[in-house]
Amino acid sequence: MYLFPMSDRIEQTKALASEARMKVLDWLKEPLRHFSHQETGDPAEIGVCVTLIADKLGMSQPTVSRHLELLRRADLVEVNRIGRWSFFSRNEAGLSDYRNWLHDNL
């Protein structure tokens, strides 16, 4: 049993159709390796600050926030808000569900 209807699966697929978003998902697999310089807290525990992701991508924060919002709406990342800061991590359950659906339907 899958969590999403087909229309949402199409949106998830679209969310993955971006080199920048794929890089973010890859980096978030190993947040300590890619963002060990985060001073606010352990990136493996609280997620990675959007500012650090923007710096690593070489993009503006508003552009990266849009990319992250698409991934969040697709249930592929989670956001942890602490004060006025947003920290992002992979949503492994959502990624696994999408992976299983893709495997079963291709």
mmCIF file of N, CA and C in Angstrom:
data_model
loop_
_atom_site.group_PDB
_atom_site.id
_atom_site.type_symbol
_atom_site.label_atom_id
_atom_site.label_comp_id
_atom_site.label_asym_id
_atom_site.label_seq_id
_atom_site.Cartn_x
_atom_site.Cartn_y
_atom_site.Cartn_z
ATOM 1 N N MET A 1 0.848 -1.186 0.000
ATOM 2 C CA MET A 1 0.000 0.000 0.000
ATOM 3 C C MET A 1 0.886 1.239 0.000
ATOM 4 N N TYR A 2 0.612 2.164 -0.889
ATOM 5 C CA TYR A 2 1.412 3.369 -1.012
ATOM 6 C C TYR A 2 0.667 4.570 -0.465
ATOM 7 N N LEU A 3 1.443 5.563 -0.065
ATOM 8 C CA LEU A 3 0.882 6.731 0.607
ATOM 9 C C LEU A 3 0.255 7.756 -0.325
ATOM 10 N N PHE A 4 0.649 7.774 -1.588
ATOM 11 C CA PHE A 4 0.268 8.857 -2.472
ATOM 12 C C PHE A 4 -0.522 8.386 -3.683
ATOM 13 N N PRO A 5 -1.472 9.214 -4.161
ATOM 14 C CA PRO A 5 -2.132 8.915 -5.439
ATOM 15 C C PRO A 5 -1.180 9.206 -6.605
ATOM 16 N N MET A 6 -1.527 8.765 -7.792
ATOM 17 C CA MET A 6 -0.670 8.906 -8.973
ATOM 18 C C MET A 6 -0.303 10.369 -9.234
ATOM 19 N N SER A 7 -1.218 11.302 -9.062
ATOM 20 C CA SER A 7 -0.905 12.708 -9.331
ATOM 21 C C SER A 7 0.240 13.192 -8.435
ATOM 22 N N ASP A 8 0.266 12.715 -7.200
ATOM 23 C CA ASP A 8 1.351 13.092 -6.305
ATOM 24 C C ASP A 8 2.657 12.415 -6.701
ATOM 25 N N ARG A 9 2.571 11.217 -7.245
ATOM 26 C CA ARG A 9 3.779 10.520 -7.724
ATOM 27 C C ARG A 9 4.415 11.299 -8.866
ATOM 28 N N ILE A 10 3.585 11.876 -9.711
ATOM 29 C CA ILE A 10 4.114 12.697 -10.804
ATOM 30 C C ILE A 10 4.831 13.911 -10.235
ATOM 31 N N GLU A 11 4.275 14.515 -9.204
ATOM 32 C CA GLU A 11 4.924 15.662 -8.562
ATOM 33 C C GLU A 11 6.233 15.245 -7.897
ATOM 34 N N GLN A 12 6.260 14.073 -7.292
ATOM 35 C CA GLN A 12 7.505 13.587 -6.703
ATOM 36 C C GLN A 12 8.566 13.396 -7.783
ATOM 37 N N THR A 13 8.167 12.832 -8.897
ATOM 38 C CA THR A 13 9.102 12.615 -9.999
ATOM 39 C C THR A 13 9.625 13.943 -10.522
ATOM 40 N N LYS A 14 8.754 14.926 -10.641
ATOM 41 C CA LYS A 14 9.179 16.261 -11.077
ATOM 42 C C LYS A 14 10.165 16.869 -10.080
ATOM 43 N N ALA A 15 9.937 16.630 -8.796
ATOM 44 C CA ALA A 15 10.832 17.187 -7.776
ATOM 45 C C ALA A 15 12.242 16.628 -7.922
ATOM 46 N N LEU A 16 12.352 15.431 -8.451
ATOM 47 C CA LEU A 16 13.662 14.812 -8.631
ATOM 48 C C LEU A 16 14.311 15.186 -9.961
ATOM 49 N N ALA A 17 13.578 15.890 -10.799
ATOM 50 C CA ALA A 17 14.075 16.246 -12.130
ATOM 51 C C ALA A 17 14.878 17.542 -12.111
ATOM 52 N N SER A 18 15.806 17.623 -11.187
ATOM 53 C CA SER A 18 16.645 18.804 -11.055
ATOM 54 C C SER A 18 18.003 18.383 -10.519
ATOM 55 N N GLU A 19 19.041 18.793 -11.187
ATOM 56 C CA GLU A 19 20.387 18.458 -10.718
ATOM 57 C C GLU A 19 20.636 19.018 -9.321
ATOM 58 N N ALA A 20 20.184 20.245 -9.084
ATOM 59 C CA ALA A 20 20.391 20.867 -7.762
ATOM 60 C C ALA A 20 19.689 20.070 -6.673
ATOM 61 N N ARG A 21 18.450 19.669 -6.907
ATOM 62 C CA ARG A 21 17.709 18.923 -5.886
ATOM 63 C C ARG A 21 18.316 17.538 -5.667
ATOM 64 N N MET A 22 18.814 16.916 -6.721
ATOM 65 C CA MET A 22 19.471 15.613 -6.569
ATOM 66 C C MET A 22 20.769 15.753 -5.765
ATOM 67 N N LYS A 23 21.505 16.842 -5.991
ATOM 68 C CA LYS A 23 22.716 17.083 -5.205
ATOM 69 C C LYS A 23 22.376 17.234 -3.726
ATOM 70 N N VAL A 24 21.327 18.000 -3.443
ATOM 71 C CA VAL A 24 20.928 18.213 -2.050
ATOM 72 C C VAL A 24 20.595 16.881 -1.387
ATOM 73 N N LEU A 25 19.794 16.053 -2.071
ATOM 74 C CA LEU A 25 19.451 14.748 -1.495
ATOM 75 C C LEU A 25 20.704 13.903 -1.264
ATOM 76 N N ASP A 26 21.639 13.967 -2.185
ATOM 77 C CA ASP A 26 22.882 13.218 -2.033
ATOM 78 C C ASP A 26 23.680 13.738 -0.836
ATOM 79 N N TRP A 27 23.842 15.048 -0.729
ATOM 80 C CA TRP A 27 24.589 15.629 0.387
ATOM 81 C C TRP A 27 23.943 15.306 1.726
ATOM 82 N N LEU A 28 22.615 15.308 1.754
ATOM 83 C CA LEU A 28 21.915 15.059 3.012
ATOM 84 C C LEU A 28 21.998 13.599 3.449
ATOM 85 N N LYS A 29 22.458 12.708 2.568
ATOM 86 C CA LYS A 29 22.714 11.314 2.977
ATOM 87 C C LYS A 29 23.796 11.276 4.037
ATOM 88 N N GLU A 30 24.805 12.139 3.873
ATOM 89 C CA GLU A 30 25.943 12.202 4.788
ATOM 90 C C GLU A 30 26.165 13.656 5.218
ATOM 91 N N PRO A 31 25.262 14.177 6.046
ATOM 92 C CA PRO A 31 25.356 15.604 6.393
ATOM 93 C C PRO A 31 26.650 15.976 7.111
ATOM 94 N N LEU A 32 27.188 15.080 7.924
ATOM 95 C CA LEU A 32 28.447 15.406 8.623
ATOM 96 C C LEU A 32 29.610 15.514 7.647
ATOM 97 N N ARG A 33 29.595 14.720 6.621
ATOM 98 C CA ARG A 33 30.670 14.767 5.620
ATOM 99 C C ARG A 33 30.636 16.078 4.838
ATOM 100 N N HIS A 34 29.446 16.537 4.505
ATOM 101 C CA HIS A 34 29.310 17.707 3.644
ATOM 102 C C HIS A 34 29.104 19.022 4.406
ATOM 103 N N PHE A 35 28.629 18.933 5.642
ATOM 104 C CA PHE A 35 28.291 20.157 6.384
ATOM 105 C C PHE A 35 28.825 20.119 7.815
ATOM 106 N N SER A 36 29.997 19.545 7.998
ATOM 107 C CA SER A 36 30.567 19.431 9.347
ATOM 108 C C SER A 36 30.876 20.795 9.958
ATOM 109 N N HIS A 37 30.966 21.816 9.118
ATOM 110 C CA HIS A 37 31.275 23.159 9.600
ATOM 111 C C HIS A 37 30.050 23.893 10.157
ATOM 112 N N GLN A 38 28.879 23.243 10.137
ATOM 113 C CA GLN A 38 27.685 23.881 10.689
ATOM 114 C C GLN A 38 27.891 24.097 12.185
ATOM 115 N N GLU A 39 27.744 25.337 12.630
ATOM 116 C CA GLU A 39 27.990 25.683 14.025
ATOM 117 C C GLU A 39 26.738 25.609 14.891
ATOM 118 N N THR A 40 25.576 25.657 14.279
ATOM 119 C CA THR A 40 24.320 25.743 15.023
ATOM 120 C C THR A 40 23.967 24.470 15.766
ATOM 121 N N GLY A 41 24.424 23.340 15.287
ATOM 122 C CA GLY A 41 24.117 22.049 15.897
ATOM 123 C C GLY A 41 24.554 20.947 14.962
ATOM 124 N N ASP A 42 24.477 19.736 15.430
ATOM 125 C CA ASP A 42 24.883 18.573 14.657
ATOM 126 C C ASP A 42 23.944 18.405 13.458
ATOM 127 N N PRO A 43 24.473 18.511 12.230
ATOM 128 C CA PRO A 43 23.606 18.396 11.058
ATOM 129 C C PRO A 43 22.949 17.024 10.919
ATOM 130 N N ALA A 44 23.537 15.999 11.511
ATOM 131 C CA ALA A 44 22.929 14.669 11.470
ATOM 132 C C ALA A 44 21.729 14.584 12.412
ATOM 133 N N GLU A 45 21.693 15.443 13.411
ATOM 134 C CA GLU A 45 20.598 15.427 14.392
ATOM 135 C C GLU A 45 19.504 16.434 14.061
ATOM 136 N N ILE A 46 19.886 17.665 13.755
ATOM 137 C CA ILE A 46 18.866 18.706 13.553
ATOM 138 C C ILE A 46 18.623 19.025 12.085
ATOM 139 N N GLY A 47 19.456 18.521 11.186
ATOM 140 C CA GLY A 47 19.358 18.855 9.771
ATOM 141 C C GLY A 47 20.385 19.906 9.412
ATOM 142 N N VAL A 48 20.359 20.301 8.158
ATOM 143 C CA VAL A 48 21.338 21.248 7.626
ATOM 144 C C VAL A 48 20.644 22.578 7.348
ATOM 145 N N CYS A 49 21.281 23.648 7.774
ATOM 146 C CA CYS A 49 20.753 24.999 7.584
ATOM 147 C C CYS A 49 20.675 25.332 6.097
ATOM 148 N N VAL A 50 19.585 25.942 5.701
ATOM 149 C CA VAL A 50 19.372 26.305 4.301
ATOM 150 C C VAL A 50 20.505 27.204 3.784
ATOM 151 N N THR A 51 21.069 28.034 4.639
ATOM 152 C CA THR A 51 22.156 28.927 4.235
ATOM 153 C C THR A 51 23.377 28.136 3.777
ATOM 154 N N LEU A 52 23.697 27.063 4.485
ATOM 155 C CA LEU A 52 24.849 26.242 4.103
ATOM 156 C C LEU A 52 24.590 25.495 2.797
ATOM 157 N N ILE A 53 23.357 25.054 2.606
ATOM 158 C CA ILE A 53 23.004 24.378 1.352
ATOM 159 C C ILE A 53 23.115 25.366 0.193
ATOM 160 N N ALA A 54 22.637 26.594 0.401
ATOM 161 C CA ALA A 54 22.727 27.628 -0.639
ATOM 162 C C ALA A 54 24.177 27.921 -0.987
ATOM 163 N N ASP A 55 25.021 28.041 0.028
ATOM 164 C CA ASP A 55 26.450 28.296 -0.212
ATOM 165 C C ASP A 55 27.079 27.174 -1.024
ATOM 166 N N LYS A 56 26.779 25.931 -0.659
ATOM 167 C CA LYS A 56 27.383 24.777 -1.343
ATOM 168 C C LYS A 56 26.905 24.682 -2.795
ATOM 169 N N LEU A 57 25.640 25.037 -3.033
ATOM 170 C CA LEU A 57 25.108 25.017 -4.400
ATOM 171 C C LEU A 57 25.563 26.228 -5.216
ATOM 172 N N GLY A 58 25.989 27.286 -4.523
ATOM 173 C CA GLY A 58 26.356 28.510 -5.224
ATOM 174 C C GLY A 58 25.138 29.241 -5.767
ATOM 175 N N MET A 59 24.043 29.146 -5.037
ATOM 176 C CA MET A 59 22.778 29.778 -5.440
ATOM 177 C C MET A 59 22.294 30.695 -4.323
ATOM 178 N N SER A 60 21.369 31.560 -4.666
ATOM 179 C CA SER A 60 20.798 32.441 -3.657
ATOM 180 C C SER A 60 19.911 31.640 -2.702
ATOM 181 N N GLN A 61 19.771 32.148 -1.497
ATOM 182 C CA GLN A 61 18.947 31.461 -0.507
ATOM 183 C C GLN A 61 17.489 31.329 -0.957
ATOM 184 N N PRO A 62 16.877 32.371 -1.560
ATOM 185 C CA PRO A 62 15.495 32.197 -2.016
ATOM 186 C C PRO A 62 15.345 31.093 -3.076
ATOM 187 N N THR A 63 16.317 30.974 -3.967
ATOM 188 C CA THR A 63 16.261 29.921 -4.982
ATOM 189 C C THR A 63 16.369 28.554 -4.332
ATOM 190 N N VAL A 64 17.283 28.406 -3.406
ATOM 191 C CA VAL A 64 17.458 27.128 -2.720
ATOM 192 C C VAL A 64 16.242 26.819 -1.856
ATOM 193 N N SER A 65 15.669 27.817 -1.227
ATOM 194 C CA SER A 65 14.456 27.600 -0.437
ATOM 195 C C SER A 65 13.331 27.050 -1.308
ATOM 196 N N ARG A 66 13.237 27.531 -2.523
ATOM 197 C CA ARG A 66 12.224 27.019 -3.464
ATOM 198 C C ARG A 66 12.506 25.550 -3.793
ATOM 199 N N HIS A 67 13.757 25.213 -4.072
ATOM 200 C CA HIS A 67 14.119 23.813 -4.336
ATOM 201 C C HIS A 67 13.755 22.925 -3.138
ATOM 202 N N LEU A 68 14.093 23.379 -1.946
ATOM 203 C CA LEU A 68 13.826 22.600 -0.743
ATOM 204 C C LEU A 68 12.332 22.466 -0.485
ATOM 205 N N GLU A 69 11.571 23.494 -0.784
ATOM 206 C CA GLU A 69 10.119 23.429 -0.604
ATOM 207 C C GLU A 69 9.504 22.397 -1.555
ATOM 208 N N LEU A 70 10.001 22.315 -2.789
ATOM 209 C CA LEU A 70 9.513 21.294 -3.723
ATOM 210 C C LEU A 70 9.819 19.892 -3.198
ATOM 211 N N LEU A 71 11.005 19.701 -2.652
ATOM 212 C CA LEU A 71 11.364 18.406 -2.077
ATOM 213 C C LEU A 71 10.521 18.102 -0.834
ATOM 214 N N ARG A 72 10.240 19.112 -0.050
ATOM 215 C CA ARG A 72 9.426 18.916 1.154
ATOM 216 C C ARG A 72 7.994 18.544 0.774
ATOM 217 N N ARG A 73 7.427 19.249 -0.179
ATOM 218 C CA ARG A 73 6.056 18.944 -0.611
ATOM 219 C C ARG A 73 5.972 17.559 -1.236
ATOM 220 N N ALA A 74 7.066 17.097 -1.815
ATOM 221 C CA ALA A 74 7.113 15.747 -2.399
ATOM 222 C C ALA A 74 7.380 14.691 -1.330
ATOM 223 N N ASP A 75 7.521 15.097 -0.070
ATOM 224 C CA ASP A 75 7.755 14.211 1.071
ATOM 225 C C ASP A 75 9.124 13.545 1.011
ATOM 226 N N LEU A 76 10.096 14.216 0.397
ATOM 227 C CA LEU A 76 11.440 13.654 0.254
ATOM 228 C C LEU A 76 12.430 14.241 1.243
ATOM 229 N N VAL A 77 12.119 15.407 1.796
ATOM 230 C CA VAL A 77 12.912 15.986 2.879
ATOM 231 C C VAL A 77 11.963 16.468 3.968
ATOM 232 N N GLU A 78 12.538 16.642 5.146
ATOM 233 C CA GLU A 78 11.791 17.171 6.281
ATOM 234 C C GLU A 78 12.461 18.458 6.733
ATOM 235 N N VAL A 79 11.674 19.347 7.290
ATOM 236 C CA VAL A 79 12.225 20.602 7.804
ATOM 237 C C VAL A 79 12.045 20.643 9.316
ATOM 238 N N ASN A 80 13.073 21.109 9.976
ATOM 239 C CA ASN A 80 13.080 21.290 11.417
ATOM 240 C C ASN A 80 13.289 22.780 11.643
ATOM 241 N N ARG A 81 12.274 23.449 12.162
ATOM 242 C CA ARG A 81 12.387 24.890 12.398
ATOM 243 C C ARG A 81 12.795 25.129 13.844
ATOM 244 N N ILE A 82 13.888 25.861 13.990
ATOM 245 C CA ILE A 82 14.380 26.237 15.312
ATOM 246 C C ILE A 82 14.526 27.750 15.286
ATOM 247 N N GLY A 83 13.634 28.413 16.015
ATOM 248 C CA GLY A 83 13.615 29.872 15.949
ATOM 249 C C GLY A 83 13.270 30.313 14.538
ATOM 250 N N ARG A 84 14.090 31.166 13.980
ATOM 251 C CA ARG A 84 13.837 31.639 12.611
ATOM 252 C C ARG A 84 14.630 30.856 11.574
ATOM 253 N N TRP A 85 15.321 29.808 12.005
ATOM 254 C CA TRP A 85 16.164 29.017 11.117
ATOM 255 C C TRP A 85 15.448 27.740 10.679
ATOM 256 N N SER A 86 15.730 27.313 9.453
ATOM 257 C CA SER A 86 15.181 26.066 8.927
ATOM 258 C C SER A 86 16.327 25.108 8.624
ATOM 259 N N PHE A 87 16.189 23.896 9.124
ATOM 260 C CA PHE A 87 17.192 22.855 8.937
ATOM 261 C C PHE A 87 16.544 21.683 8.204
ATOM 262 N N PHE A 88 17.222 21.170 7.186
ATOM 263 C CA PHE A 88 16.646 20.142 6.332
ATOM 264 C C PHE A 88 17.389 18.827 6.453
ATOM 265 N N SER A 89 16.612 17.747 6.403
ATOM 266 C CA SER A 89 17.167 16.396 6.398
ATOM 267 C C SER A 89 16.329 15.543 5.446
ATOM 268 N N ARG A 90 16.898 14.426 5.042
ATOM 269 C CA ARG A 90 16.178 13.501 4.176
ATOM 270 C C ARG A 90 15.022 12.863 4.942
ATOM 271 N N ASN A 91 13.921 12.654 4.248
ATOM 272 C CA ASN A 91 12.812 11.902 4.810
ATOM 273 C C ASN A 91 12.948 10.484 4.266
ATOM 274 N N GLU A 92 13.646 9.642 5.017
ATOM 275 C CA GLU A 92 13.945 8.291 4.542
ATOM 276 C C GLU A 92 12.690 7.464 4.306
ATOM 277 N N ALA A 93 11.656 7.670 5.112
ATOM 278 C CA ALA A 93 10.404 6.926 4.914
ATOM 279 C C ALA A 93 9.753 7.324 3.591
ATOM 280 N N GLY A 94 9.722 8.613 3.300
ATOM 281 C CA GLY A 94 9.150 9.085 2.041
ATOM 282 C C GLY A 94 9.966 8.630 0.846
ATOM 283 N N LEU A 95 11.283 8.679 0.972
ATOM 284 C CA LEU A 95 12.153 8.220 -0.115
ATOM 285 C C LEU A 95 11.980 6.721 -0.360
ATOM 286 N N SER A 96 11.886 5.954 0.708
ATOM 287 C CA SER A 96 11.705 4.510 0.584
ATOM 288 C C SER A 96 10.364 4.182 -0.062
ATOM 289 N N ASP A 97 9.324 4.879 0.344
ATOM 290 C CA ASP A 97 8.002 4.671 -0.240
ATOM 291 C C ASP A 97 8.026 4.965 -1.738
ATOM 292 N N TYR A 98 8.645 6.067 -2.121
ATOM 293 C CA TYR A 98 8.733 6.429 -3.541
ATOM 294 C C TYR A 98 9.551 5.377 -4.305
ATOM 295 N N ARG A 99 10.673 4.965 -3.735
ATOM 296 C CA ARG A 99 11.532 3.956 -4.361
ATOM 297 C C ARG A 99 10.756 2.650 -4.586
ATOM 298 N N ASN A 100 10.011 2.212 -3.575
ATOM 299 C CA ASN A 100 9.206 0.989 -3.699
ATOM 300 C C ASN A 100 8.127 1.130 -4.763
ATOM 301 N N TRP A 101 7.452 2.270 -4.767
ATOM 302 C CA TRP A 101 6.412 2.505 -5.771
ATOM 303 C C TRP A 101 7.028 2.474 -7.171
ATOM 304 N N LEU A 102 8.160 3.140 -7.337
ATOM 305 C CA LEU A 102 8.828 3.176 -8.638
ATOM 306 C C LEU A 102 9.233 1.763 -9.082
ATOM 307 N N HIS A 103 9.792 1.003 -8.173
ATOM 308 C CA HIS A 103 10.208 -0.380 -8.472
ATOM 309 C C HIS A 103 9.010 -1.220 -8.909
ATOM 310 N N ASP A 104 7.899 -1.084 -8.208
ATOM 311 C CA ASP A 104 6.716 -1.896 -8.501
ATOM 312 C C ASP A 104 5.970 -1.467 -9.761
ATOM 313 N N ASN A 105 6.208 -0.242 -10.212
ATOM 314 C CA ASN A 105 5.431 0.274 -11.339
ATOM 315 C C ASN A 105 6.220 0.481 -12.619
ATOM 316 N N LEU A 106 7.486 0.147 -12.623
ATOM 317 C CA LEU A 106 8.272 0.247 -13.869
ATOM 318 C C LEU A 106 8.607 -1.125 -14.377
#
